[in-house]
Short mmCIF file of C-alpha atoms in Angstrom, two decimals:
data_model
loop_
_atom_site.label_atom_id
_atom_site.label_comp_id
_atom_site.label_asym_id
_atom_site.label_seq_id
_atom_site.Cartn_x
_atom_site.Cartn_y
_atom_site.Cartn_z
CA MET A 1 -30.28 -8.72 -2.51
CA LYS A 2 -29.84 -10.05 -6.07
CA THR A 3 -26.80 -9.00 -7.70
CA VAL A 4 -26.78 -6.52 -10.45
CA LEU A 5 -24.62 -7.93 -13.18
CA ARG A 6 -22.31 -5.60 -15.05
CA ARG A 7 -20.04 -5.56 -18.10
CA ILE A 8 -16.76 -4.72 -16.49
CA VAL A 9 -13.20 -3.77 -17.51
CA PHE A 10 -10.74 -4.11 -14.48
CA MET A 11 -7.56 -2.24 -13.99
CA GLY A 12 -5.03 -2.85 -11.33
CA THR A 13 -1.37 -4.13 -10.77
CA PRO A 14 -0.37 -5.07 -7.41
CA ASP A 15 -1.60 -7.67 -4.44
CA PHE A 16 -3.72 -4.99 -3.34
CA ALA A 17 -6.05 -5.18 -6.28
CA VAL A 18 -6.31 -9.12 -6.54
CA PRO A 19 -9.14 -9.89 -4.09
CA ALA A 20 -11.09 -7.25 -5.70
CA LEU A 21 -10.88 -8.82 -9.32
CA THR A 22 -11.56 -12.55 -7.65
CA ALA A 23 -14.66 -10.92 -6.03
CA LEU A 24 -15.98 -9.38 -8.94
CA HIS A 25 -15.49 -12.60 -11.18
CA SER A 26 -16.97 -14.86 -8.63
CA ALA A 27 -20.04 -12.66 -8.15
CA GLY A 28 -20.61 -13.31 -11.75
CA HIS A 29 -19.89 -9.75 -13.37
CA ALA A 30 -18.64 -9.89 -16.94
CA VAL A 31 -15.14 -8.94 -16.59
CA VAL A 32 -14.46 -8.83 -20.40
CA ALA A 33 -10.94 -7.85 -20.04
CA VAL A 34 -7.98 -7.08 -17.14
CA PHE A 35 -5.52 -4.08 -17.77
CA THR A 36 -2.58 -4.25 -15.90
CA GLN A 37 1.10 -2.93 -16.16
CA PRO A 38 3.73 -4.79 -18.34
CA ASP A 39 6.26 -7.46 -16.93
CA ARG A 40 8.99 -5.46 -14.92
CA PRO A 41 12.33 -6.84 -14.15
CA ALA A 42 12.61 -7.99 -10.55
CA GLY A 43 14.78 -9.72 -7.90
CA ARG A 44 18.48 -10.28 -8.08
CA GLY A 45 18.37 -12.04 -11.62
CA ARG A 46 16.22 -9.19 -13.01
CA ARG A 47 14.10 -11.58 -14.57
CA LEU A 48 10.90 -10.08 -16.28
CA THR A 49 8.16 -10.73 -13.62
CA PRO A 50 4.39 -10.56 -14.18
CA PRO A 51 2.25 -8.27 -11.87
CA PRO A 52 -0.14 -9.96 -9.30
CA VAL A 53 -3.09 -9.07 -11.25
CA LYS A 54 -1.82 -10.45 -14.46
CA LEU A 55 -1.42 -13.90 -12.57
CA ALA A 56 -4.60 -13.64 -11.03
CA ALA A 57 -6.58 -12.79 -14.28
CA LEU A 58 -4.64 -15.97 -16.25
CA GLU A 59 -5.74 -18.07 -13.38
CA LEU A 60 -9.43 -17.09 -13.72
CA GLY A 61 -8.96 -17.22 -17.40
CA LEU A 62 -9.54 -13.79 -18.38
CA PRO A 63 -7.97 -11.81 -21.13
CA VAL A 64 -5.06 -9.55 -20.16
CA TRP A 65 -4.00 -6.26 -21.63
CA GLN A 66 -0.65 -4.70 -20.64
CA PRO A 67 -0.57 -1.47 -22.83
CA ALA A 68 2.30 0.94 -22.14
CA SER A 69 -0.03 3.66 -22.67
CA LEU A 70 -3.60 3.82 -22.24
CA GLY A 71 -3.61 6.71 -24.81
CA HIS A 72 -3.17 4.03 -27.81
CA PRO A 73 -6.13 4.28 -30.32
CA GLU A 74 -6.52 0.36 -30.32
CA VAL A 75 -7.06 0.57 -26.37
CA LEU A 76 -9.87 3.19 -26.64
CA ASP A 77 -11.34 1.58 -29.77
CA PHE A 78 -11.60 -1.82 -27.83
CA LEU A 79 -13.06 -0.02 -24.69
CA LEU A 80 -15.76 1.85 -26.88
CA GLY A 81 -16.79 -1.11 -28.42
CA GLN A 82 -17.46 -3.34 -25.46
CA ALA A 83 -20.68 -1.55 -24.24
CA LEU A 84 -19.25 -1.26 -20.56
CA ASP A 85 -21.14 -0.52 -17.64
CA VAL A 86 -18.07 0.47 -15.78
CA ILE A 87 -14.21 0.23 -15.35
CA VAL A 88 -13.18 -0.91 -11.93
CA VAL A 89 -9.58 0.56 -10.89
CA ALA A 90 -7.49 -0.81 -8.13
CA ALA A 91 -3.91 0.64 -7.89
CA TYR A 92 -3.38 0.48 -11.75
CA ALA A 93 -0.44 3.11 -11.31
CA LYS A 94 -1.20 5.37 -14.18
CA LEU A 95 -3.78 8.38 -14.75
CA LEU A 96 -6.64 7.28 -17.08
CA PRO A 97 -7.01 9.51 -20.15
CA PRO A 98 -10.54 11.69 -20.42
CA ALA A 99 -11.73 9.41 -23.17
CA VAL A 100 -11.07 6.10 -21.25
CA LEU A 101 -12.85 7.77 -18.11
CA ALA A 102 -15.90 8.58 -20.43
CA ALA A 103 -16.10 5.20 -22.12
CA PRO A 104 -18.03 3.35 -19.69
CA ARG A 105 -22.10 3.92 -18.98
CA PHE A 106 -21.42 4.59 -15.28
CA GLY A 107 -17.75 6.00 -15.62
CA CYS A 108 -14.63 4.47 -13.70
CA LYS A 109 -14.86 3.30 -9.96
CA ASN A 110 -11.63 3.56 -8.02
CA ILE A 111 -10.80 1.74 -4.92
CA HIS A 112 -8.48 3.97 -3.00
CA ALA A 113 -6.52 2.88 0.08
CA SER A 114 -7.41 5.88 2.25
CA LEU A 115 -10.14 8.18 3.44
CA LEU A 116 -10.26 10.56 0.88
CA PRO A 117 -9.48 13.48 0.63
CA LYS A 118 -6.67 12.55 2.64
CA TYR A 119 -3.61 10.98 1.43
CA ARG A 120 -4.18 11.10 -2.20
CA GLY A 121 -1.65 9.35 -4.28
CA GLY A 122 0.36 6.05 -4.74
CA ALA A 123 1.30 5.33 -1.15
CA PRO A 124 -1.43 6.07 1.41
CA VAL A 125 -1.01 3.03 3.78
CA HIS A 126 2.88 3.80 4.17
CA TRP A 127 2.34 7.30 5.00
CA ALA A 128 -0.62 6.84 7.20
CA ILE A 129 1.35 4.49 9.58
CA VAL A 130 4.34 6.56 9.35
CA ASN A 131 2.33 9.70 10.14
CA GLY A 132 1.04 7.94 13.33
CA GLU A 133 -2.67 7.95 12.16
CA GLN A 134 -5.19 5.88 14.30
CA GLU A 135 -7.53 4.77 11.39
CA THR A 136 -7.58 4.59 7.66
CA GLY A 137 -9.96 3.16 5.14
CA VAL A 138 -11.14 2.44 1.86
CA THR A 139 -12.75 4.86 -0.47
CA ILE A 140 -14.64 4.04 -3.72
CA MET A 141 -14.47 7.34 -5.70
CA GLN A 142 -15.90 8.22 -8.99
CA MET A 143 -12.83 8.93 -11.01
CA ALA A 144 -12.06 12.35 -12.27
CA ARG A 145 -9.34 14.02 -14.40
CA GLY A 146 -7.32 14.99 -11.06
CA LEU A 147 -5.33 12.53 -8.95
CA ASP A 148 -7.89 11.16 -6.60
CA THR A 149 -10.10 14.06 -6.73
CA GLY A 150 -13.33 12.42 -7.95
CA ASP A 151 -16.67 12.13 -5.73
CA VAL A 152 -17.06 9.90 -2.91
CA ILE A 153 -19.35 6.77 -3.37
CA GLU A 154 -18.62 4.56 -0.45
CA GLN A 155 -16.05 4.87 2.42
CA ARG A 156 -15.35 2.68 5.55
CA ALA A 157 -12.86 3.11 8.05
CA ILE A 158 -10.46 0.57 10.00
CA PRO A 159 -8.42 1.00 12.94
CA ILE A 160 -4.66 1.14 12.81
CA THR A 161 -3.49 -1.18 15.42
CA ARG A 162 0.34 -0.58 17.37
CA GLU A 163 1.20 -3.92 15.60
CA ASP A 164 0.02 -3.20 12.20
CA THR A 165 2.39 -2.84 9.48
CA CYS A 166 2.07 -1.57 5.82
CA GLY A 167 1.63 -5.16 4.86
CA SER A 168 -1.05 -6.01 7.30
CA VAL A 169 -2.94 -2.95 7.04
CA THR A 170 -2.96 -3.09 3.10
CA GLU A 171 -4.15 -6.57 3.10
CA LYS A 172 -6.96 -5.64 5.29
CA LEU A 173 -7.95 -2.82 3.00
CA SER A 174 -7.73 -4.97 -0.13
CA LEU A 175 -10.37 -7.31 1.04
CA LEU A 176 -12.59 -4.37 2.51
CA GLY A 177 -12.25 -2.92 -1.01
CA ALA A 178 -13.40 -6.07 -2.71
CA GLU A 179 -16.51 -5.91 -0.40
CA LEU A 180 -17.29 -2.35 -0.95
CA ILE A 181 -17.02 -2.49 -5.01
CA LEU A 182 -19.50 -5.29 -4.85
CA ARG A 183 -21.91 -3.18 -2.77
CA VAL A 184 -21.44 -0.14 -5.21
CA LEU A 185 -22.07 -2.16 -8.30
CA ASP A 186 -25.05 -3.67 -6.88
CA LEU A 187 -26.85 -0.34 -6.53
CA PRO A 188 -29.37 0.43 -9.73
CA ASP A 189 -27.18 3.14 -10.73
CA ALA A 190 -23.75 1.83 -9.80
CA GLY A 191 -23.61 4.66 -6.96
CA GLU A 192 -24.43 7.85 -9.17
CA SER A 193 -27.12 8.89 -6.69
CA LYS A 194 -24.68 8.40 -3.73
CA ARG A 195 -21.75 10.68 -5.02
CA VAL A 196 -20.60 13.30 -2.57
CA PRO A 197 -17.80 15.82 -3.62
CA GLN A 198 -14.74 15.74 -1.72
CA ALA A 199 -13.76 18.51 0.82
CA HIS A 200 -10.85 19.36 -1.42
CA GLU A 201 -9.57 21.94 1.17
CA LEU A 202 -8.72 19.07 3.45
CA LYS A 203 -6.47 17.34 1.19
CA SER A 204 -3.20 15.54 1.87
CA PHE A 205 -0.91 13.67 -0.29
CA ALA A 206 0.87 10.23 -0.20
CA ARG A 207 3.73 10.57 -2.50
CA THR A 208 5.66 7.59 -4.02
CA VAL A 209 7.71 6.17 -1.40
CA ARG A 210 11.70 5.89 -2.15
CA LYS A 211 14.28 3.45 -0.57
CA GLN A 212 15.81 6.20 1.45
CA ASP A 213 12.36 7.08 3.03
CA GLY A 214 13.28 3.99 5.52
CA LEU A 215 16.42 5.47 7.16
CA ILE A 216 16.24 5.97 10.80
CA ASN A 217 16.61 9.18 12.67
CA TRP A 218 17.59 8.12 16.12
CA ALA A 219 16.87 11.74 17.24
CA MET A 220 13.21 11.24 16.71
CA GLU A 221 10.92 10.01 19.56
CA SER A 222 10.53 6.40 20.03
CA LYS A 223 6.82 6.24 18.71
CA GLN A 224 7.81 8.19 15.71
CA ILE A 225 10.54 5.56 14.86
CA ASP A 226 8.26 2.73 15.52
CA ALA A 227 5.63 4.22 13.20
CA LEU A 228 8.43 4.37 10.72
CA VAL A 229 9.48 0.68 11.01
CA ARG A 230 5.81 -0.37 10.80
CA GLY A 231 5.12 2.08 8.05
CA MET A 232 8.11 0.93 5.63
CA GLN A 233 7.60 -2.83 6.61
CA PRO A 234 7.69 -4.94 4.14
CA TRP A 235 8.83 -2.53 1.48
CA PRO A 236 11.08 -0.49 1.25
CA GLY A 237 12.14 -1.41 4.81
CA ALA A 238 13.44 0.81 7.68
CA TYR A 239 17.15 0.77 8.00
CA THR A 240 20.18 2.25 9.99
CA GLN A 241 23.89 2.52 9.43
CA TRP A 242 26.43 0.55 11.51
CA ARG A 243 30.04 0.54 10.69
CA GLN A 244 29.52 1.77 6.90
CA GLU A 245 27.14 -1.47 6.55
CA THR A 246 23.21 -1.14 6.26
CA LEU A 247 21.09 -2.86 9.02
CA GLY A 248 17.67 -3.54 8.23
CA VAL A 249 15.26 -2.86 11.39
CA LEU A 250 12.23 -5.06 11.00
CA ALA A 251 10.57 -4.50 14.25
CA THR A 252 10.54 -2.41 17.50
CA ARG A 253 8.80 -1.77 20.40
CA CYS A 254 8.13 1.23 22.64
CA SER A 255 8.39 1.10 26.25
CA VAL A 256 8.62 3.40 28.97
CA LYS A 257 11.14 0.96 30.86
CA GLY A 258 13.92 1.40 28.58
CA PRO A 259 17.31 3.45 29.59
CA ARG A 260 17.82 6.80 28.97
CA LEU A 261 20.76 6.58 26.14
CA LEU A 262 22.21 8.87 23.70
CA PRO A 263 20.41 8.80 20.02
CA GLY A 264 21.76 5.70 18.13
CA GLU A 265 23.61 4.18 21.28
CA ALA A 266 22.81 0.41 21.75
CA VAL A 267 23.17 -1.66 24.57
CA CYS A 268 21.75 -4.91 26.16
CA ARG A 269 19.97 -4.98 29.45
CA GLU A 270 18.31 -8.10 30.93
CA GLY A 271 17.81 -9.84 27.56
CA SER A 272 16.42 -6.93 25.61
CA VAL A 273 18.28 -4.51 23.11
CA TRP A 274 17.68 -0.97 23.33
CA VAL A 275 18.72 2.02 21.08
CA GLY A 276 18.75 5.66 22.26
CA CYS A 277 16.34 8.09 21.01
CA GLN A 278 14.76 11.63 21.92
CA ASP A 279 12.54 10.36 24.62
CA GLY A 280 15.26 7.86 26.05
CA SER A 281 15.11 4.48 23.94
CA ILE A 282 13.39 2.03 21.86
CA GLU A 283 13.52 -1.86 21.89
CA LEU A 284 15.02 -3.26 19.11
CA LEU A 285 13.30 -6.68 18.40
CA LYS A 286 14.36 -8.19 14.87
CA VAL A 287 17.11 -7.09 12.33
CA LEU A 288 18.16 -8.02 8.82
CA PRO A 289 22.14 -7.64 8.71
CA ALA A 290 23.59 -6.90 5.15
CA GLY A 291 24.09 -10.45 3.40
CA LYS A 292 22.56 -12.58 6.24
CA LYS A 293 18.97 -13.80 7.27
CA ALA A 294 16.58 -11.97 9.69
CA MET A 295 17.32 -12.72 12.96
CA SER A 296 16.33 -11.36 16.61
CA ALA A 297 18.03 -8.32 17.83
CA LEU A 298 19.05 -10.36 20.91
CA ASP A 299 21.07 -12.92 18.51
CA PHE A 300 22.51 -10.08 16.45
CA TYR A 301 23.60 -8.25 19.51
CA ARG A 302 25.48 -11.23 20.96
CA GLY A 303 27.14 -12.16 17.53
CA TYR A 304 28.06 -8.48 16.53
CA LEU A 305 27.56 -5.93 19.01
CA SER A 306 28.66 -7.43 22.18
CA ARG A 307 32.31 -7.10 21.00
CA ASN A 308 31.59 -3.51 20.21
CA PRO A 309 30.44 -2.04 23.44
CA GLU A 310 30.68 1.72 22.19
CA THR A 311 28.17 0.71 19.15
CA ILE A 312 26.62 3.52 17.75
CA PHE A 313 23.74 3.44 15.04
CA HIS A 314 23.64 6.17 12.49
#
């Protein structure tokens, strides 16, 4: 099928949005501008750091806008003056004003990393994994005034495996989102005739993740702890408290072979490190001690915990 070329403004910020931007440009669509969030301080030095979408846009030779607000008159004047077919949005991190939603011929299409109406909001992949979902997916949505409330145009599911982390699932969904948005834009009416209202009574929300959400409660079941560890990886990271210090927990594994221990009690048995939880114990695979590099749980046990046989994590 021959590609229907569109005049597009792209709006996105994190790594998740980059494959869609690259795909639109590679397909020959006229990406007249890329909107992304302003540079933010990041890292230990708190240096101003450009968002991934800005770096990708500059590499593609595309003009970049970084307004603090989409409500500025010059923003709307620009959008109205471009004879746009569509605005494509992927994790832009701000709601679009009604005037912006109405600016393009076919409105604004959002690439959302969940199977809407489930997991509306800013952290759908994190919470899908933490909550033990067996699948998630991408929804191409016609944007409306509410938060992720618009009609569904295209949707596809993928499984969440026992090895998946938030990082690995996000990468898969970013590629899937790029594929689906190209398919939608190739339709003669850019998906207008495929719109289906969401079942709003089935909605759920994925609030923004905070650092403290990664704190492990060892009184939970092993599968819940493992889901938390994977869902918080790579950011903000799961962690526990040990001797008034924070210990990052990077990887765990559920097993019926583990010993029955008190919640938070850590032991080493036959070369494996186990921590007690509600249904017995969970195997600790990889950790990040404060101020140190990541290491295997066995190396951490030999270097630190073996001298403290009464070790309890909190």
